[in-house]
Coordinates of C-alpha atoms in Angstrom, one line a residue:
M7 CA 0.0 0.0 0.0
K8 CA 1.3 3.5 -0.9
I9 CA 1.1 6.1 1.8
P10 CA 0.4 9.6 0.5
A11 CA 3.6 11.8 0.7
G12 CA 1.6 14.7 2.1
V13 CA 0.5 12.4 5.0
L14 CA 3.7 10.6 5.9
G15 CA 5.9 13.5 5.0
N16 CA 9.6 13.5 4.7
W17 CA 12.0 14.7 7.3
P18 CA 11.5 18.5 7.6
T19 CA 13.5 20.4 5.0
L20 CA 15.7 22.1 7.5
S21 CA 16.3 19.0 9.4
R22 CA 18.2 17.7 6.4
S23 CA 20.5 20.7 6.6
P24 CA 23.6 21.5 8.7
V25 CA 21.7 24.5 10.1
L26 CA 19.4 22.3 12.2
M27 CA 22.2 20.0 13.2
L28 CA 24.0 23.1 14.5
A29 CA 20.9 24.1 16.4
L30 CA 20.6 20.7 18.0
V31 CA 24.2 20.9 19.1
A32 CA 23.6 24.4 20.4
L33 CA 20.6 23.1 22.4
I34 CA 22.9 20.7 24.2
A35 CA 26.1 22.8 24.3
V36 CA 24.9 26.2 25.3
P37 CA 23.0 25.5 28.5
T38 CA 25.6 23.0 29.6
A39 CA 28.8 24.6 28.3
S40 CA 30.3 24.9 31.8
A41 CA 29.1 21.5 32.8
W42 CA 31.2 19.5 30.2
G43 CA 34.3 20.3 32.1
A44 CA 33.0 19.0 35.4
E45 CA 33.4 15.4 36.6
A46 CA 30.3 13.4 35.7
T47 CA 30.6 11.5 39.0
E48 CA 30.2 14.8 41.0
A49 CA 26.5 15.2 40.1
G50 CA 25.9 11.6 39.2
I51 CA 24.8 12.6 35.7
D52 CA 25.2 10.2 32.7
W53 CA 25.9 12.8 30.0
G54 CA 25.8 10.4 27.2
T55 CA 22.3 9.1 28.1
M56 CA 21.0 12.6 28.6
A57 CA 22.4 13.8 25.3
M58 CA 20.8 10.9 23.5
S59 CA 17.5 11.7 25.2
L60 CA 17.6 15.3 24.2
F61 CA 18.7 14.6 20.6
G62 CA 16.2 11.8 20.1
G63 CA 13.4 13.6 21.8
L64 CA 13.9 16.7 19.8
A65 CA 14.1 14.7 16.6
L66 CA 10.8 13.0 17.4
F67 CA 9.2 16.3 18.4
L68 CA 10.2 18.1 15.2
Y69 CA 9.3 15.1 13.0
G70 CA 5.9 14.8 14.6
M71 CA 5.2 18.5 14.1
D72 CA 6.2 18.2 10.4
Q73 CA 4.0 15.1 9.9
M74 CA 1.1 16.7 11.7
A75 CA 1.4 19.8 9.5
N76 CA 1.6 17.8 6.3
A77 CA -1.5 15.8 7.2
L78 CA -3.5 18.9 8.1
K79 CA -2.6 20.5 4.8
A80 CA -3.5 17.4 2.9
V81 CA -6.9 17.2 4.7
A82 CA -7.8 20.9 4.6
G83 CA -5.5 22.7 2.2
E84 CA -8.0 23.3 -0.6
R85 CA -10.8 24.3 1.7
M86 CA -8.5 26.7 3.7
K87 CA -7.5 28.4 0.4
D88 CA -11.2 29.0 -0.5
I89 CA -11.9 30.3 3.0
L90 CA -9.0 32.6 2.9
A91 CA -10.0 34.0 -0.5
R92 CA -13.7 34.5 0.4
L93 CA -13.6 35.8 4.0
T94 CA -11.0 38.5 3.9
T95 CA -13.4 41.2 3.1
N96 CA -12.2 43.5 5.8
R97 CA -9.3 43.7 8.2
F98 CA -11.2 42.2 11.2
M99 CA -12.5 39.2 9.2
G100 CA -9.0 39.0 7.7
A101 CA -7.5 38.6 11.1
V102 CA -10.0 36.0 12.2
T103 CA -9.6 34.1 8.9
G104 CA -5.8 34.2 9.1
A105 CA -5.9 32.8 12.7
F106 CA -8.3 30.0 11.7
V107 CA -6.5 29.0 8.5
T108 CA -3.1 29.0 10.2
A109 CA -4.4 27.0 13.2
V110 CA -5.8 24.4 10.8
I111 CA -2.9 24.0 8.4
N112 CA -0.4 24.6 11.2
S113 CA 1.8 26.8 9.0
S114 CA 1.9 30.6 9.0
S115 CA 4.4 30.4 6.1
V116 CA 1.9 28.6 3.9
T117 CA -0.8 31.2 4.8
T118 CA 1.7 34.0 3.8
V119 CA 2.5 32.2 0.5
L120 CA -1.2 32.0 -0.3
L121 CA -1.6 35.7 0.4
V122 CA 1.2 36.6 -1.9
G123 CA -0.6 34.7 -4.7
F124 CA -3.8 36.6 -4.0
I125 CA -2.1 40.0 -4.0
S126 CA -0.2 39.2 -7.2
A127 CA -3.5 38.1 -8.9
G128 CA -5.2 41.3 -7.8
L129 CA -7.7 39.4 -5.6
M130 CA -6.5 41.2 -2.5
S131 CA -4.6 44.4 -1.6
L132 CA -1.5 44.4 0.5
A133 CA -3.5 46.4 3.2
Q134 CA -6.1 43.6 3.3
S135 CA -3.4 41.0 3.7
V136 CA -1.9 42.7 6.7
G137 CA -4.9 41.8 8.9
V138 CA -4.5 38.1 7.8
I139 CA -0.8 38.2 8.7
M140 CA -1.7 39.5 12.1
G141 CA -4.3 36.8 12.5
A142 CA -1.8 34.1 11.4
N143 CA 0.4 34.9 14.4
I144 CA -2.6 34.1 16.6
G145 CA -3.2 30.8 14.8
S146 CA 0.5 29.8 15.2
T147 CA 0.0 29.7 19.0
V148 CA -2.4 26.8 18.8
T149 CA 0.5 24.3 18.7
A150 CA 1.8 25.7 22.0
Q151 CA -1.6 25.4 23.6
L152 CA -1.8 21.7 22.5
I153 CA 1.7 21.1 23.9
A154 CA 0.8 22.7 27.2
F155 CA -1.9 20.1 27.8
K156 CA 0.9 17.6 28.7
V157 CA -1.0 14.5 27.6
T158 CA 2.3 12.6 27.3
K159 CA 0.7 9.6 28.9
A160 CA -1.5 9.2 25.9
A161 CA 1.3 9.8 23.3
L162 CA 2.0 6.1 22.6
L163 CA -1.8 5.4 22.2
M164 CA -2.0 8.2 19.7
I165 CA 1.0 6.9 17.8
G166 CA -0.4 3.4 17.8
V167 CA -3.9 4.4 16.7
G168 CA -2.5 6.8 14.1
F169 CA -0.1 4.2 12.7
T170 CA -2.9 1.7 12.4
M171 CA -5.1 4.2 10.5
L172 CA -2.2 5.2 8.3
F173 CA -1.0 1.8 7.3
A174 CA -4.0 -0.5 7.6
S175 CA -6.7 1.7 6.0
K176 CA -7.1 1.9 2.2
T177 CA -9.2 5.1 2.5
E178 CA -7.1 8.1 1.8
R179 CA -8.9 10.4 4.1
I180 CA -8.5 7.9 7.0
Q181 CA -4.8 7.7 6.2
Q182 CA -4.5 11.5 6.4
Y183 CA -6.2 11.6 9.8
G184 CA -4.0 8.8 10.9
G185 CA -0.9 10.7 9.9
M186 CA -2.2 13.7 11.8
L187 CA -2.9 11.7 15.0
M188 CA 0.5 9.9 14.7
G189 CA 2.3 13.2 14.3
L190 CA 0.6 14.7 17.3
G191 CA 1.5 11.6 19.3
L192 CA 5.2 11.9 18.2
V193 CA 5.1 15.5 19.4
F194 CA 4.0 14.5 22.9
F195 CA 6.2 11.5 23.0
G196 CA 9.3 13.6 22.0
M197 CA 8.4 16.1 24.7
G198 CA 8.3 13.3 27.3
V199 CA 11.7 11.9 26.2
M200 CA 13.2 15.4 26.4
S201 CA 11.6 16.1 29.7
D202 CA 12.8 12.8 31.3
G203 CA 16.3 13.4 29.8
M204 CA 16.5 16.8 31.5
A205 CA 15.4 15.7 34.9
P206 CA 18.9 15.1 36.3
L207 CA 19.8 18.8 35.6
R208 CA 17.4 19.8 38.4
S209 CA 20.2 19.2 40.9
Y210 CA 23.1 20.3 38.7
Q211 CA 24.2 23.7 39.9
P212 CA 26.2 24.9 36.9
F213 CA 23.2 24.4 34.7
L214 CA 20.9 26.2 37.2
D215 CA 23.4 29.1 37.2
V216 CA 23.2 29.4 33.4
M217 CA 19.4 29.4 33.6
A218 CA 19.5 32.1 36.2
H219 CA 21.2 34.4 33.6
M220 CA 18.2 33.7 31.3
Q221 CA 16.0 35.7 33.7
S222 CA 17.2 38.9 32.0
P223 CA 14.5 39.6 29.4
L224 CA 16.9 40.8 26.7
V225 CA 19.1 37.8 27.1
G226 CA 16.1 35.5 26.9
I227 CA 14.7 37.3 23.8
A228 CA 18.1 37.1 22.0
V229 CA 18.7 33.5 22.8
A230 CA 15.2 32.4 21.7
A231 CA 15.3 34.6 18.5
A232 CA 18.7 33.1 17.5
F233 CA 17.5 29.5 18.2
T234 CA 14.2 30.0 16.3
G235 CA 16.1 31.6 13.4
L236 CA 18.2 28.5 13.2
I237 CA 15.5 25.9 13.3
Q238 CA 12.9 28.2 11.6
S239 CA 10.0 27.1 13.9
S240 CA 8.6 29.3 16.6
A241 CA 6.3 26.5 17.6
A242 CA 9.3 24.2 18.2
T243 CA 11.1 26.8 20.3
T244 CA 7.9 27.5 22.4
G245 CA 7.5 23.7 22.8
I246 CA 11.1 23.3 24.1
V247 CA 10.5 26.2 26.5
I248 CA 7.4 24.5 27.8
V249 CA 9.4 21.3 28.2
M250 CA 11.9 23.2 30.3
A251 CA 9.2 24.8 32.3
S252 CA 7.7 21.4 33.0
Q253 CA 11.0 20.5 34.8
G254 CA 10.9 23.7 36.8
F255 CA 13.9 25.3 35.0
V256 CA 12.0 28.3 33.6
N257 CA 9.8 30.7 35.5
L258 CA 7.0 32.6 33.9
P259 CA 8.7 35.9 33.1
T260 CA 11.7 34.0 31.6
G261 CA 9.3 31.9 29.5
I262 CA 7.5 35.0 28.3
A263 CA 10.8 36.5 27.2
L264 CA 11.7 33.4 25.4
A265 CA 8.3 33.3 23.6
F266 CA 8.9 37.0 22.6
G267 CA 12.2 35.9 21.1
A268 CA 10.6 33.1 19.2
N269 CA 8.2 35.6 17.7
I270 CA 11.1 37.6 16.4
G271 CA 13.1 34.6 15.3
T272 CA 10.3 33.3 13.2
C273 CA 10.7 36.3 10.9
V274 CA 13.8 34.6 9.5
T275 CA 11.5 32.1 7.9
A276 CA 9.5 34.8 6.2
L277 CA 12.7 36.5 4.9
L278 CA 14.1 33.2 3.5
A279 CA 10.7 32.4 1.9
A280 CA 10.8 35.9 0.1
I281 CA 14.2 35.5 -1.4
G282 CA 14.0 35.5 -5.2
K283 CA 10.2 36.0 -5.0
P284 CA 8.1 38.9 -6.5
R285 CA 8.1 42.2 -4.6
E286 CA 4.6 41.4 -3.2
A287 CA 6.2 38.5 -1.3
V288 CA 9.0 40.7 0.0
R289 CA 6.5 43.2 1.2
A290 CA 4.4 40.6 3.0
A291 CA 7.5 39.3 4.7
L292 CA 8.4 42.9 5.7
V293 CA 4.9 43.4 7.2
H294 CA 5.4 40.2 9.2
I295 CA 8.7 41.5 10.6
M296 CA 7.5 44.9 11.4
F297 CA 4.4 43.6 13.2
N298 CA 6.3 41.0 15.3
V299 CA 9.3 43.3 16.2
A300 CA 7.0 46.2 17.1
G301 CA 4.9 44.0 19.3
V302 CA 7.9 42.7 21.2
I303 CA 9.4 46.2 21.6
I304 CA 6.1 47.5 23.1
W305 CA 5.6 44.6 25.5
V306 CA 9.1 44.0 26.7
A307 CA 8.7 46.6 29.4
F308 CA 5.5 45.0 30.6
I309 CA 6.6 41.4 31.0
G310 CA 6.0 41.5 34.7
Q311 CA 2.4 42.9 34.3
L312 CA 1.7 40.3 31.6
A313 CA 3.0 37.5 33.9
D314 CA 0.8 38.7 36.8
F315 CA -2.3 38.7 34.6
V316 CA -1.6 35.3 33.1
E317 CA -1.0 33.8 36.6
W318 CA -4.4 35.2 37.5
I319 CA -6.3 33.7 34.6
S320 CA -4.4 30.3 34.5
P321 CA -5.1 27.2 36.5
K322 CA -3.3 27.1 39.9
H323 CA -1.9 24.2 42.0
P324 CA -1.6 25.5 45.6
E325 CA -1.2 22.0 46.9
L326 CA 2.3 22.0 45.4
A327 CA 5.4 24.0 46.3
G328 CA 8.8 25.0 44.8
S329 CA 9.9 23.6 41.5
A330 CA 7.0 21.1 41.5
R331 CA 4.5 23.9 41.5
L332 CA 6.4 25.7 38.7
A333 CA 6.5 22.5 36.7
A334 CA 2.7 22.1 37.1
E335 CA 1.7 25.8 36.5
V336 CA 4.2 27.5 34.2
P337 CA 3.8 25.4 31.0
R338 CA 0.1 26.4 30.7
Q339 CA 0.9 30.0 31.7
I340 CA 3.5 30.3 29.0
A341 CA 1.1 29.0 26.4
N342 CA -1.6 31.4 27.6
A343 CA 0.9 34.3 27.6
H344 CA 2.0 33.5 24.1
T345 CA -1.6 33.5 22.8
L346 CA -2.6 36.6 24.8
F347 CA 0.5 38.5 23.6
N348 CA -0.4 37.8 19.9
V349 CA -4.1 38.6 20.4
A350 CA -3.3 41.9 22.1
N351 CA -0.9 42.9 19.4
T352 CA -3.5 42.2 16.7
L353 CA -6.1 44.3 18.5
L354 CA -3.5 47.0 19.0
F355 CA -2.4 47.2 15.4
I356 CA -5.5 46.1 13.5
G357 CA -6.4 49.7 12.9
L358 CA -3.0 50.4 11.2
T359 CA -3.1 47.9 8.4
T360 CA -3.1 50.6 5.7
Q361 CA -0.1 52.3 7.4
F362 CA 1.8 49.0 7.6
A363 CA 1.1 48.4 3.9
R364 CA 2.3 51.9 2.9
V365 CA 5.5 51.6 4.8
A366 CA 6.2 48.2 3.2
E367 CA 5.5 49.7 -0.3
W368 CA 7.7 52.7 0.5
L369 CA 10.6 50.5 1.7
I370 CA 10.1 48.0 -1.2
P371 CA 9.1 50.1 -4.2
D372 CA 8.1 48.6 -7.6
R373 CA 10.9 48.0 -10.1
P374 CA 11.0 50.3 -13.1
L375 CA 8.9 48.8 -15.9
G376 CA 11.9 48.2 -18.1
E377 CA 13.6 46.2 -15.4
E378 CA 10.5 44.0 -14.9
M379 CA 10.3 43.3 -18.6
L380 CA 13.8 41.9 -18.6
V381 CA 13.0 39.4 -16.0
V382 CA 10.8 36.6 -17.3
R383 CA 9.9 34.3 -14.5
A384 CA 6.8 32.6 -13.1
K385 CA 4.9 34.8 -10.6
Y386 CA 3.0 32.2 -8.7
L387 CA 4.8 28.9 -8.7
D388 CA 6.0 28.4 -5.2
E389 CA 8.2 25.4 -4.1
D390 CA 6.9 25.7 -0.6
L391 CA 3.4 24.5 -1.7
L392 CA 4.6 21.3 -3.5
A393 CA 3.9 19.2 -0.4
T394 CA 0.3 20.3 -0.6
P395 CA -0.7 19.4 -4.2
S396 CA -4.2 21.0 -4.1
L397 CA -2.6 24.4 -3.4
A398 CA 0.3 23.8 -5.8
L399 CA -2.2 23.0 -8.6
D400 CA -4.1 26.2 -7.8
R401 CA -0.8 28.1 -8.4
V402 CA -0.5 26.5 -11.8
R403 CA -3.9 27.8 -12.7
L404 CA -2.8 31.3 -11.7
E405 CA 0.4 30.9 -13.7
A406 CA -1.6 29.8 -16.7
L407 CA -3.4 33.2 -16.4
H408 CA 0.0 35.0 -16.3
M409 CA 1.1 33.1 -19.4
G410 CA -2.2 33.6 -21.1
E411 CA -1.9 37.4 -20.6
R412 CA 1.3 37.4 -22.7
V413 CA -0.3 35.3 -25.4
E414 CA -3.3 37.5 -25.5
E415 CA -1.1 40.6 -25.9
M416 CA 0.7 38.8 -28.8
L417 CA -2.6 38.0 -30.4
A418 CA -4.0 41.5 -30.0
R419 CA -0.9 43.0 -31.7
I420 CA -0.4 40.5 -34.5
M421 CA -3.3 41.5 -36.8
P422 CA -2.5 45.2 -37.1
A423 CA 1.2 44.2 -37.6
I424 CA 0.3 41.8 -40.4
L425 CA -2.1 44.2 -42.1
S426 CA 0.1 47.3 -42.0
G427 CA 3.0 46.9 -39.6
N428 CA 6.7 47.0 -40.4
R429 CA 9.4 44.4 -39.7
E430 CA 10.5 45.8 -36.4
T431 CA 6.9 45.5 -35.1
L432 CA 6.8 41.9 -36.2
R433 CA 10.2 41.2 -34.5
E434 CA 8.9 42.7 -31.2
I435 CA 6.0 40.3 -31.3
E436 CA 8.3 37.4 -32.2
R437 CA 10.5 38.2 -29.2
M438 CA 7.4 38.1 -26.9
D439 CA 7.0 34.4 -27.7
D440 CA 10.4 33.8 -26.0
A441 CA 8.8 34.9 -22.7
V442 CA 5.8 32.5 -23.4
D443 CA 8.2 29.6 -24.0
T444 CA 10.1 30.4 -20.8
L445 CA 6.9 30.5 -18.7
H446 CA 5.7 27.3 -20.4
A447 CA 9.0 25.5 -19.5
Q448 CA 8.7 26.6 -15.8
V449 CA 5.1 25.5 -15.6
I450 CA 5.8 22.1 -17.0
A451 CA 8.8 21.7 -14.7
Y452 CA 6.6 22.6 -11.7
L453 CA 3.9 20.2 -12.8
A454 CA 6.5 17.5 -13.0
K455 CA 7.5 18.2 -9.4
I456 CA 3.8 18.0 -8.4
S457 CA 3.5 14.7 -10.2
R458 CA 6.2 13.2 -7.9
Q459 CA 4.0 13.8 -4.9
S460 CA 1.4 11.3 -3.9
L461 CA -1.8 12.5 -5.7
T462 CA -5.4 11.6 -5.4
E463 CA -7.1 10.4 -8.6
A464 CA -8.9 13.8 -8.9
Q465 CA -5.6 15.7 -8.5
T466 CA -3.9 13.5 -11.1
S467 CA -6.7 14.2 -13.6
E468 CA -6.5 17.9 -12.8
L469 CA -2.7 17.9 -13.3
I470 CA -3.1 16.2 -16.8
R471 CA -5.8 18.8 -17.7
L472 CA -3.6 21.7 -16.7
M473 CA -0.6 20.3 -18.6
D474 CA -2.8 20.0 -21.7
A475 CA -4.1 23.5 -21.3
V476 CA -0.6 25.2 -21.0
N477 CA 0.6 23.1 -24.0
D478 CA -2.4 24.4 -26.0
L479 CA -1.6 28.0 -24.9
E480 CA 2.1 27.5 -25.9
N481 CA 0.9 26.2 -29.3
I482 CA -1.1 29.4 -29.8
G483 CA 2.0 31.4 -29.2
D484 CA 3.9 29.3 -31.6
I485 CA 1.3 29.8 -34.4
I486 CA 1.6 33.5 -33.9
E487 CA 5.5 33.4 -34.0
T488 CA 6.1 30.8 -36.7
N489 CA 3.1 31.3 -39.0
L490 CA 1.4 34.7 -38.7
I491 CA 4.7 36.6 -38.4
V492 CA 5.9 34.9 -41.5
L493 CA 2.8 36.0 -43.3
G494 CA 3.4 39.5 -42.2
N495 CA 6.9 39.4 -43.6
E496 CA 5.6 37.9 -46.8
R497 CA 3.2 40.8 -47.2
I498 CA 6.1 43.2 -46.8
D499 CA 8.3 41.3 -49.2
A500 CA 5.6 41.1 -51.9
G501 CA 4.6 44.7 -51.5
V502 CA 1.0 43.7 -50.9
S503 CA -1.5 46.2 -49.7
I504 CA -4.5 44.8 -48.0
S505 CA -7.8 46.5 -49.0
Q506 CA -10.0 48.1 -46.5
P507 CA -12.9 45.7 -47.0
T508 CA -10.6 42.7 -46.6
R509 CA -9.1 44.3 -43.4
E510 CA -12.6 44.6 -42.0
V511 CA -13.4 40.9 -42.7
L512 CA -10.1 39.7 -41.2
S513 CA -10.4 42.0 -38.2
E514 CA -13.9 40.6 -37.5
L515 CA -12.5 37.0 -37.5
H516 CA -9.5 38.1 -35.4
A517 CA -11.7 39.8 -32.8
A518 CA -13.9 36.6 -32.4
V519 CA -10.8 34.4 -32.1
T520 CA -9.3 36.8 -29.6
R521 CA -12.4 36.6 -27.5
S522 CA -12.3 32.8 -27.5
V523 CA -8.7 32.8 -26.3
E524 CA -9.4 35.2 -23.5
A525 CA -12.4 33.2 -22.4
A526 CA -10.4 29.9 -22.6
V527 CA -7.6 31.4 -20.4
H528 CA -10.0 32.6 -17.8
A529 CA -11.9 29.3 -17.9
V530 CA -8.7 27.4 -17.0
A531 CA -7.4 29.9 -14.5
Q532 CA -10.7 30.2 -12.6
R533 CA -12.2 26.8 -13.4
N534 CA -15.0 28.8 -14.9
E535 CA -17.5 26.4 -16.6
L536 CA -19.6 29.2 -18.1
A537 CA -16.5 30.7 -19.9
A538 CA -15.5 27.2 -21.1
R539 CA -19.0 26.6 -22.5
N540 CA -18.9 30.0 -24.2
V541 CA -15.7 29.1 -26.0
T542 CA -17.1 25.8 -27.3
S543 CA -20.3 27.5 -28.3
M544 CA -18.4 30.0 -30.5
K545 CA -17.7 27.3 -33.0
Q546 CA -20.6 28.2 -35.3
E547 CA -19.8 31.9 -35.1
I548 CA -16.2 31.3 -35.9
S549 CA -17.1 29.0 -38.8
R550 CA -19.6 31.5 -40.2
I551 CA -17.2 34.4 -40.1
A552 CA -14.4 32.3 -41.6
D553 CA -16.7 31.0 -44.4
S554 CA -17.8 34.6 -45.1
A555 CA -14.2 35.7 -45.2
A556 CA -13.3 32.9 -47.6
V557 CA -16.2 33.9 -49.9
H558 CA -15.1 37.5 -49.8
Q559 CA -11.5 36.4 -50.7
A560 CA -12.8 34.4 -53.7
R561 CA -14.7 37.4 -55.0
R562 CA -11.7 39.6 -54.5
L563 CA -9.6 37.1 -56.5
V564 CA -11.1 38.3 -59.8
A565 CA -10.6 42.0 -58.9
E566 CA -8.2 43.8 -61.2
E567 CA -5.6 44.8 -58.6
P568 CA -1.8 44.5 -58.5
N569 CA -0.4 41.5 -56.6
R570 CA -3.9 40.0 -56.3
I571 CA -2.7 36.4 -56.3
P572 CA 0.0 36.9 -53.6
A573 CA -2.5 38.9 -51.6
Y574 CA -5.2 36.2 -51.9
T575 CA -2.7 33.5 -50.7
I576 CA -1.6 35.5 -47.7
E577 CA -5.2 36.4 -46.7
I578 CA -6.4 32.8 -47.0
D579 CA -3.5 31.6 -44.9
I580 CA -4.3 34.2 -42.2
I581 CA -7.9 32.9 -42.1
E582 CA -6.6 29.3 -41.7
K583 CA -4.1 30.2 -38.9
L584 CA -6.8 32.1 -37.0
K585 CA -9.1 29.1 -37.2
R586 CA -6.2 27.0 -36.0
I587 CA -5.8 29.3 -33.0
Y588 CA -9.5 28.8 -32.2
Y589 CA -9.0 25.1 -32.3
F590 CA -6.4 25.3 -29.5
A591 CA -8.6 27.7 -27.6
K592 CA -11.4 25.2 -27.8
R593 CA -9.1 22.4 -26.6
M594 CA -8.1 24.6 -23.6
A595 CA -11.7 25.1 -22.7
K596 CA -12.4 21.4 -22.9
T597 CA -9.8 20.8 -20.1
V598 CA -12.4 22.5 -17.7
P599 CA -15.0 19.9 -16.7
T600 CA -18.4 21.2 -17.6
G601 CA -20.4 18.0 -17.9
D602 CA -20.3 18.3 -21.7
S603 CA -19.0 15.2 -23.2
S604 CA -18.8 16.4 -26.8
E605 CA -15.5 15.9 -28.6
V606 CA -13.1 18.5 -29.7
L607 CA -13.4 18.8 -33.4

């Protein structure tokens, strides 16, 4: 039985890199740097066993988080995308939606990537996206809340049940839920292993001295920001802080400072995700950074007051004392403080979304038009979404729209160029096809990467349809480049002048074909069944206009005009090539399921 890749997942991307290994070493080395020089027998600590517990527990913890996130995205990815697109009508709904979507798919970075696509497609303004980004910070605290429940005793049960669902069931949805449950169990089990491994440090004074220095808010923020930047997971950092709190190593003010640092460190993920991306992506990352850093700066002076309030609203265990009470109370308090901090920041800044957007646009201005024209690259294809095929296929549809816009521009300019343009005009249109070919190659390569994921039957069918559609679109560009441009050059070489009546006939056919291509592109990009049916229903109109044009050309053939035979040949070829373009437009429209089983003719 084949387990869907989006469910089982691979080892997290960063965990395959030296960066995470360095972070793992830092986790062990930094807090215990002074301890390695001491005699192990003094404290009775088995350093080897403890190191294995910490390394192994952290590995299980991170892998469980990755698997849980992959399963959640596989289960809810497409629905979350639709919710995000429909419910961001104002800044308040945007914040609520961003929190909900991020909580469900367990990835604020995926939420941001979706936002960039909506902004680039003109479906959402940058100002509207700011509210969603703020809400995404709230949604990212859900993981910490789950971790704080400390249901480690049920971890192995979750792993066992999830494993059974994942490997024994033949139903894909049950496999996905099994992967999610098993991932959550691995998170709790990894926490338990780390917690048990750290227990001997309770009585080891050098380690306690190091933790005493962490009580300085600025030190705690800096350490957590650096660690989060390395492992690129604020949820993982917060989880480790909660594990330390469960052993009594971290008091509430220190835990809050570390959570603040995690909020700053997670901005590194946004920055890395924006490298090489369109300016909309860079602006969204910049908004994320400004919001998180500004929130920490405002709250750092009120850590004490925040701690007092959180202690008041959180469960208490007066029957315990000392480190035992800290271990029982602080994990939940840290999780509550983390959530409260992000909710308060969102309420504080939600009225300034327009100002955040303006600052981002001022700091990251648009490139000059000429510079943008030199860079031909896909706008929407994002490698981060490959693990969620439903979202990745949605990006292909958007890129088909981007590619289609260039083809439509070529088609709009070619008829005037053929009828009366010069060679330079024709060469400009010919060069435009290079951009179409480049985008086509990038889309096909991206579809190939999607195909290597584990796809459902519906996703496989959609992938094939999208591949056919972009191939048809590329064929339209090739007809313009290799056929119509040649006819334009032949008209110039032969010194042919196209009569006004003939221009009107050809322009009528060209306008109808252009409408069919535009409708076909939007049908594919938006899965618009009505537009697809409109394209196929244009067959009679196109045939009528083409037949009328052919009759007109036959009548003109007997006219006593110079170069009548070369003119007739060119004009008939133009009609045939325009009909061929409609053929490919109709094929594109047929890739959109409409319930119409008629064949492409």
